mmCIF file of C-alpha atoms in Angstrom:
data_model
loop_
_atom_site.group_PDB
_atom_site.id
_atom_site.type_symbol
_atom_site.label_atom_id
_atom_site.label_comp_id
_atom_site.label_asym_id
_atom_site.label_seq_id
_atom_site.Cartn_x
_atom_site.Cartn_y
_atom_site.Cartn_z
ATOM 1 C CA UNK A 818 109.793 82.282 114.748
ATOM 2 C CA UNK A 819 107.992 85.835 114.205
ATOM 3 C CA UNK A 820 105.395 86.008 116.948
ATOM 4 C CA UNK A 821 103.998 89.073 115.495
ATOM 5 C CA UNK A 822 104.013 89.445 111.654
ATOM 6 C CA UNK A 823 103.058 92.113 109.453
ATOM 7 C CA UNK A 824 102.828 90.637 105.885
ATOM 8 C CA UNK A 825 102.594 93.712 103.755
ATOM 9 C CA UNK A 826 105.557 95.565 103.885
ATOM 10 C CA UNK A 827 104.163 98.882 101.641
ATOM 11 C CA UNK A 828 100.819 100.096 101.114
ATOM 12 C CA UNK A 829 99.560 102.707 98.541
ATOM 13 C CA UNK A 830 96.642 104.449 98.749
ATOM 14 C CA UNK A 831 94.884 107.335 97.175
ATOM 15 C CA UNK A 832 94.211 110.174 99.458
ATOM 16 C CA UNK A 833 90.726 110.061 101.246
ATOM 17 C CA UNK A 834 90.687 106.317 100.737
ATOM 18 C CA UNK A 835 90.635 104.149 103.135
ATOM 19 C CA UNK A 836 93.617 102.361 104.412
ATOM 20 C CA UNK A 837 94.164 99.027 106.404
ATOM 21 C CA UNK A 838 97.303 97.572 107.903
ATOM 22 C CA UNK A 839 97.318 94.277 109.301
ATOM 23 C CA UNK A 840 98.968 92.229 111.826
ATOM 24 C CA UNK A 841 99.020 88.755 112.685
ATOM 25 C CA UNK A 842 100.257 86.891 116.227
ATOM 26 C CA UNK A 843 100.502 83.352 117.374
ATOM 27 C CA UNK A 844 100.110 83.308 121.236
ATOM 28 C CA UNK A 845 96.901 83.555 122.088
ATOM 29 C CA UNK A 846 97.772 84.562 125.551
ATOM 30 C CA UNK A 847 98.589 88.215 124.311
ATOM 31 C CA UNK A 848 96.374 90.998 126.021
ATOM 32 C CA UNK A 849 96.943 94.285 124.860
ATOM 33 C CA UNK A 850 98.045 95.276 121.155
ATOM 34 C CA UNK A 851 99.428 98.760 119.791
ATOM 35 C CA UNK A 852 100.514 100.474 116.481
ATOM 36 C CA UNK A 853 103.093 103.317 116.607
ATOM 37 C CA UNK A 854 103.756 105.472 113.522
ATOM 38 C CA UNK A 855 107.543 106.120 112.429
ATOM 39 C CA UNK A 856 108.306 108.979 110.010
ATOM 40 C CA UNK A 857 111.768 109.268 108.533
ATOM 41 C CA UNK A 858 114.504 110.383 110.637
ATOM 42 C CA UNK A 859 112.113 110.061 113.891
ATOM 43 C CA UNK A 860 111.141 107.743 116.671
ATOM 44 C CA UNK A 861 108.126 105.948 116.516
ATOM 45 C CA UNK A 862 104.926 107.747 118.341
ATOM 46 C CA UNK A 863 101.886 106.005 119.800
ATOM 47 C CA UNK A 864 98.971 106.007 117.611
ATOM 48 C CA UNK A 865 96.785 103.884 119.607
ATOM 49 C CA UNK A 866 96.218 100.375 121.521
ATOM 50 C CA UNK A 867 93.495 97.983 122.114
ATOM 51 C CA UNK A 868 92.675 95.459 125.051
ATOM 52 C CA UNK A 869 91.694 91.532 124.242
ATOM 53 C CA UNK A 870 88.388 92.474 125.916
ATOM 54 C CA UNK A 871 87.835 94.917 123.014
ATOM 55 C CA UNK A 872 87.077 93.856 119.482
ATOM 56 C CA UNK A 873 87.052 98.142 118.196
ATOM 57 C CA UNK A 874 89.016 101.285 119.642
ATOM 58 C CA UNK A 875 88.492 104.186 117.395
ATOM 59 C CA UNK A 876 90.196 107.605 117.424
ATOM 60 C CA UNK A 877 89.516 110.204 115.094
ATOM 61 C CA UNK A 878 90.380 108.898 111.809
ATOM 62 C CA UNK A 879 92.128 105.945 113.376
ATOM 63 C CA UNK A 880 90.391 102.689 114.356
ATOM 64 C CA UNK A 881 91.584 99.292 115.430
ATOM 65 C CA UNK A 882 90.229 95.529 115.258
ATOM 66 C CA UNK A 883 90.715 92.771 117.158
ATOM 67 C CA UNK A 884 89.613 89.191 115.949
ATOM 68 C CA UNK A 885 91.111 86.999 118.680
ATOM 69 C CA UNK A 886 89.472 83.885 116.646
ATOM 70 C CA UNK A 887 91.954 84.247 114.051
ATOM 71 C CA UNK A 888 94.860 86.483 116.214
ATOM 72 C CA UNK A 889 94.730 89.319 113.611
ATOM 73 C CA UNK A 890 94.492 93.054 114.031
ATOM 74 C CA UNK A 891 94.098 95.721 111.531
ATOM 75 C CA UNK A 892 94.206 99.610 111.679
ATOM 76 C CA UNK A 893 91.865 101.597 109.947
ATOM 77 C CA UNK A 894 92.361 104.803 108.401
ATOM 78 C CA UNK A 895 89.626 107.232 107.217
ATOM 79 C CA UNK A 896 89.922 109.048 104.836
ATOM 80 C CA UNK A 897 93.904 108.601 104.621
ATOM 81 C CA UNK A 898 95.824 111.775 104.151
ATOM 82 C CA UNK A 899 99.369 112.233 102.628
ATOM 83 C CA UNK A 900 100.477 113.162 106.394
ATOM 84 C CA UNK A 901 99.648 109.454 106.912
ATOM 85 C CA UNK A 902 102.435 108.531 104.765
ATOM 86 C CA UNK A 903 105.036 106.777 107.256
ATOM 87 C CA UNK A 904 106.031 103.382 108.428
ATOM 88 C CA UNK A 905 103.274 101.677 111.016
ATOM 89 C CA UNK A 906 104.084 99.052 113.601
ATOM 90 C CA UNK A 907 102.000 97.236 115.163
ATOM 91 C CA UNK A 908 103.226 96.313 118.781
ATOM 92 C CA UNK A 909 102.659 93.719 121.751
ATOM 93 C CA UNK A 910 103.621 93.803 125.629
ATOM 94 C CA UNK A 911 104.257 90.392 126.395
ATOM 95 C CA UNK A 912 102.253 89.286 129.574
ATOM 96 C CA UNK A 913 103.889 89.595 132.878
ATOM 97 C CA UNK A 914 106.795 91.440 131.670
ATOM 98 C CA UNK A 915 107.970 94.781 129.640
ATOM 99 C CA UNK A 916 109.872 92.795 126.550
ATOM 100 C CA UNK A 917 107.852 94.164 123.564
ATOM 101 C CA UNK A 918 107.310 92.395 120.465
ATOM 102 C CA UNK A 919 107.426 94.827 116.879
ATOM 103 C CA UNK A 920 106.059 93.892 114.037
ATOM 104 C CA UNK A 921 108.881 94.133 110.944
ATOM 105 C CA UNK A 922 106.307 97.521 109.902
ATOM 106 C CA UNK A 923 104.336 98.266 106.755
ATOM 107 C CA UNK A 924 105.483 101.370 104.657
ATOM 108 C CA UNK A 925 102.409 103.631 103.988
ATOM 109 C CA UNK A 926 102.073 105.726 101.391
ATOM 110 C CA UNK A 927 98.831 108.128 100.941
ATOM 111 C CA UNK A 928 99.011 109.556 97.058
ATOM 112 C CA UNK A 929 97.671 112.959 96.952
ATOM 113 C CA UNK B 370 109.132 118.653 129.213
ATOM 114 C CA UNK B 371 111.708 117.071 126.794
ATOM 115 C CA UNK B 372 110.480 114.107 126.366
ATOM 116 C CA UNK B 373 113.015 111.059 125.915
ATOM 117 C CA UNK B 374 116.444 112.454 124.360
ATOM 118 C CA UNK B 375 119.097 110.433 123.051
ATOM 119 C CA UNK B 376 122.965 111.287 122.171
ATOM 120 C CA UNK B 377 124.628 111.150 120.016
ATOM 121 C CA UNK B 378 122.589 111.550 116.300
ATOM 122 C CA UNK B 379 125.296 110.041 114.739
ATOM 123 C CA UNK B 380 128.092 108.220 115.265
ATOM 124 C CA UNK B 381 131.134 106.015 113.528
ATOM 125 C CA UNK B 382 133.296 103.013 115.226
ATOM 126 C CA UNK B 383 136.006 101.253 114.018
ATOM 127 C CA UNK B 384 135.561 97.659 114.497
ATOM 128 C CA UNK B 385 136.191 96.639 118.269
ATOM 129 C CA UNK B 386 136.192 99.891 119.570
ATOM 130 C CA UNK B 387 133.716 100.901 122.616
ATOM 131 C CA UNK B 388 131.079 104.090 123.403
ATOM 132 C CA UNK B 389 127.998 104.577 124.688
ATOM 133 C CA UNK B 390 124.434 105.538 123.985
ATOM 134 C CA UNK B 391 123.247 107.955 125.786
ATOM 135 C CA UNK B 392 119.582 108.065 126.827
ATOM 136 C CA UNK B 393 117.530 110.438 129.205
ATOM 137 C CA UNK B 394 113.915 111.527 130.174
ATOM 138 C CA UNK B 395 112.248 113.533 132.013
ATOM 139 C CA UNK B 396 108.855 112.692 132.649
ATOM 140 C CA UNK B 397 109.703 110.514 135.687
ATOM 141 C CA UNK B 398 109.233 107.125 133.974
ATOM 142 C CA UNK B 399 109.656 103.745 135.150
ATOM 143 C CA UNK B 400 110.398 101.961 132.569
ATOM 144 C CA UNK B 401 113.084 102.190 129.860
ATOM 145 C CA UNK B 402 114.340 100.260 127.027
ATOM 146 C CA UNK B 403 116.492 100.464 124.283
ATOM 147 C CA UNK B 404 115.544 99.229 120.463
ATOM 148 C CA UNK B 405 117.373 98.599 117.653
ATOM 149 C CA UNK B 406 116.117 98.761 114.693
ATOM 150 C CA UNK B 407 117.124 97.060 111.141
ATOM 151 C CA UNK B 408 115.778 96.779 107.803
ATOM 152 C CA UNK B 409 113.109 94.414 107.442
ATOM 153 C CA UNK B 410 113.386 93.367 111.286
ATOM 154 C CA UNK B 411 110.936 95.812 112.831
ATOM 155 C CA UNK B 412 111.874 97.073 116.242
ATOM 156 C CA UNK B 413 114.336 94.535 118.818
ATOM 157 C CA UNK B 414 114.520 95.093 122.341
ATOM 158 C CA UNK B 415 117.799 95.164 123.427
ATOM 159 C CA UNK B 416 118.030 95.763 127.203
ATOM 160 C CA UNK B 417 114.942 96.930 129.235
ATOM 161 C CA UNK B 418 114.853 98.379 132.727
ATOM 162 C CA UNK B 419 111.820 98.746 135.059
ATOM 163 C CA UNK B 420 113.301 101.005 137.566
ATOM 164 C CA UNK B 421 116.359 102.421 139.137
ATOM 165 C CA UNK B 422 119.297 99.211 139.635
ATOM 166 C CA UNK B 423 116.774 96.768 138.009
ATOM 167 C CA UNK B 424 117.540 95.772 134.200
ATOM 168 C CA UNK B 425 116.841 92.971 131.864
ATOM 169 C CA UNK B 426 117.724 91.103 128.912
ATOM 170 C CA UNK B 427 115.571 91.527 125.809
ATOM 171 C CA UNK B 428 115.545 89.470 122.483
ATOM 172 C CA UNK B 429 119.166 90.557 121.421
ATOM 173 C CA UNK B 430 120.818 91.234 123.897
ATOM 174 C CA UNK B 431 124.384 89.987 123.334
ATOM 175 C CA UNK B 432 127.918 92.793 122.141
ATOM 176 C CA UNK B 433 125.703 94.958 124.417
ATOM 177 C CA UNK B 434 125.412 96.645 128.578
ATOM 178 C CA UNK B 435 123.308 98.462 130.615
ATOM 179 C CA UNK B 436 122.761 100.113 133.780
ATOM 180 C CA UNK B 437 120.425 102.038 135.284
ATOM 181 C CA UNK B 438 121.844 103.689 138.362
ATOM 182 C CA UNK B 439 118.765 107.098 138.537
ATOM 183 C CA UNK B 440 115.351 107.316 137.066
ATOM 184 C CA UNK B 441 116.141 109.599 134.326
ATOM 185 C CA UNK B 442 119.312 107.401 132.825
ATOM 186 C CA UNK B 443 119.951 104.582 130.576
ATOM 187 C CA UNK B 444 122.818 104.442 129.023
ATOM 188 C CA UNK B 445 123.498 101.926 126.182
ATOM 189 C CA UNK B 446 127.452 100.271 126.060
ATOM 190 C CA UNK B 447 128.730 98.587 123.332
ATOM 191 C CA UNK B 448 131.726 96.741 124.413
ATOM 192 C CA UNK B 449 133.231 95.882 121.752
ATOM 193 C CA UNK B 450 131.707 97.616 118.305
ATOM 194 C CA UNK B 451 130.941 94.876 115.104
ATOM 195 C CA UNK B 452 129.629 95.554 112.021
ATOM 196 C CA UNK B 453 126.681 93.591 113.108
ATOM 197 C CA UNK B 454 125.632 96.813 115.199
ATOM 198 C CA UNK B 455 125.477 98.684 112.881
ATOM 199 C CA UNK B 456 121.862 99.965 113.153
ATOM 200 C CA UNK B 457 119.452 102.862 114.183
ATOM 201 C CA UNK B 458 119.249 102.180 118.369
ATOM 202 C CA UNK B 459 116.049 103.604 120.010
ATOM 203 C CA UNK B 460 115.707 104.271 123.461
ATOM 204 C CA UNK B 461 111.707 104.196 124.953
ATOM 205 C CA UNK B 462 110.278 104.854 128.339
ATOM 206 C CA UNK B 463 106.950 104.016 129.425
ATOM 207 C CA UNK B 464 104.921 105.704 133.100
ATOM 208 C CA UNK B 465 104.072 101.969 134.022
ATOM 209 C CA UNK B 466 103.167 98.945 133.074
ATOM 210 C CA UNK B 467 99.566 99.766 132.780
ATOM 211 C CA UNK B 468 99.713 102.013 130.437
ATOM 212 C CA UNK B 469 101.842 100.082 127.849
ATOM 213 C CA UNK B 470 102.598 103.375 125.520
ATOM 214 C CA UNK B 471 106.218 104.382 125.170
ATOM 215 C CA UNK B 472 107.422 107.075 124.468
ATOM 216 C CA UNK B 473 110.650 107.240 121.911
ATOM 217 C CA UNK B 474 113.819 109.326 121.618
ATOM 218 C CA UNK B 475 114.680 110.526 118.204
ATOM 219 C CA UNK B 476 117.457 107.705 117.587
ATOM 220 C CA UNK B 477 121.172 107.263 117.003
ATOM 221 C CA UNK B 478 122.217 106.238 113.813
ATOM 222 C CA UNK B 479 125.610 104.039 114.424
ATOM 223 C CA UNK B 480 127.865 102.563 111.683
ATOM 224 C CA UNK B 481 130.455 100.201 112.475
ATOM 225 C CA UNK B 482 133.405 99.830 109.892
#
């Protein structure tokens, strides 16, 4: 059973919209969230992370919310840009260990 | 600094035969894991290490070795190769556990036959 799902597995936006990728999780217990980027061809890169004792991290263009009510997070991006285009995971470090849990990604793509 | 590097880009196996992933870095990280990565499936961990002679089994961990003998190595064995590993394998290392961000090599793109 998925313990971190992302539902929507593309996205298409017009350039300068906004976009928003979500991600849901069961185990409450989970402390710390993150979303990598992955172009084509490339490893994933950090994008940016958020503790349970945050409900907002914002950086640049890029923000992230936490509702630990409903175990959902969702990355903001403003105004999206065709650079954006790429797939986004959103990720978790289980507690007490290093065994990661992906999300399956969500395809982005910013129309110019 | 070069980051997290990863040989070879590309590689082909016949079924059953064995090779190994190569994985290095050089920012003088603790941790390191490797990934594989499928469609639809997001990101697996495969085998994780959290220092030199101390490794782990991830969520799929099974065809597949490790070691971790320095710091800056973490090579990947498949034992016996499957079509069922056929994938794109991702190797990540991290500074600590506090700091949760890894950092990802560029891949290896293997195809079993």
């Amino acid at each position: 059973d998925q313990q971190v799902k992302q539902n929507s597995p593309s996205l298409s936006v017009q350039e300068g919209r906004i976009s928003i990728l979500n991600c849901d999780y069961t185990n409450s217990m989970f402390d710390y969230f993150l979303w990598y980027k992955k172009y084509p061809a490339e490893g994933p890169t950090f994008l940016i992370s958020i503790s349970s004792i945050k409900d907002k991290n914002e950086d640049g263009r890029f923000t992230v919310f936490l509702n630990k009510s409903a175990k959902h997070l969702s990355l903001h991006i403003v105004p999206s840009q065709p650079g954006d285009s790429a797939v986004y995971f959103c990720a978790v470090p289980t507690s007490g260990t290093y065994k990661y849990i992906f999300g399956t990604g969500t395809r982005l793509k910013v129309l110019a | 600094n070069a980051g997290v590097t990863q040989t070879p880009k590309f590689q082909v196996l016949k079924t059953g035969q064995s090779m190994t992933l190569q994985c290095a870095q050089d920012m003088n990280h603790e941790y390191m894991s490797w990934y594989r990565q499928d469609p639809g499936m997001g990101l697996r961990l495969i085998h994780y290490s959290v220092g030199a002679g101390i490794t782990d089994q991830g969520e799929v961990p099974n065809g597949y070795n490790v070691s971790r003998s320095t710091t800056e190595d973490f090579p990947l064995r498949l034992l016996s190769a499957a079509p069922s590993q056929t994938s794109v394998y991702f190797c990540a290392s991290s500074y600590s556990r506090e700091t949760y961000e890894q950092y990802f090599g560029p891949g290896t793109r293997l195809t079993v036959t």
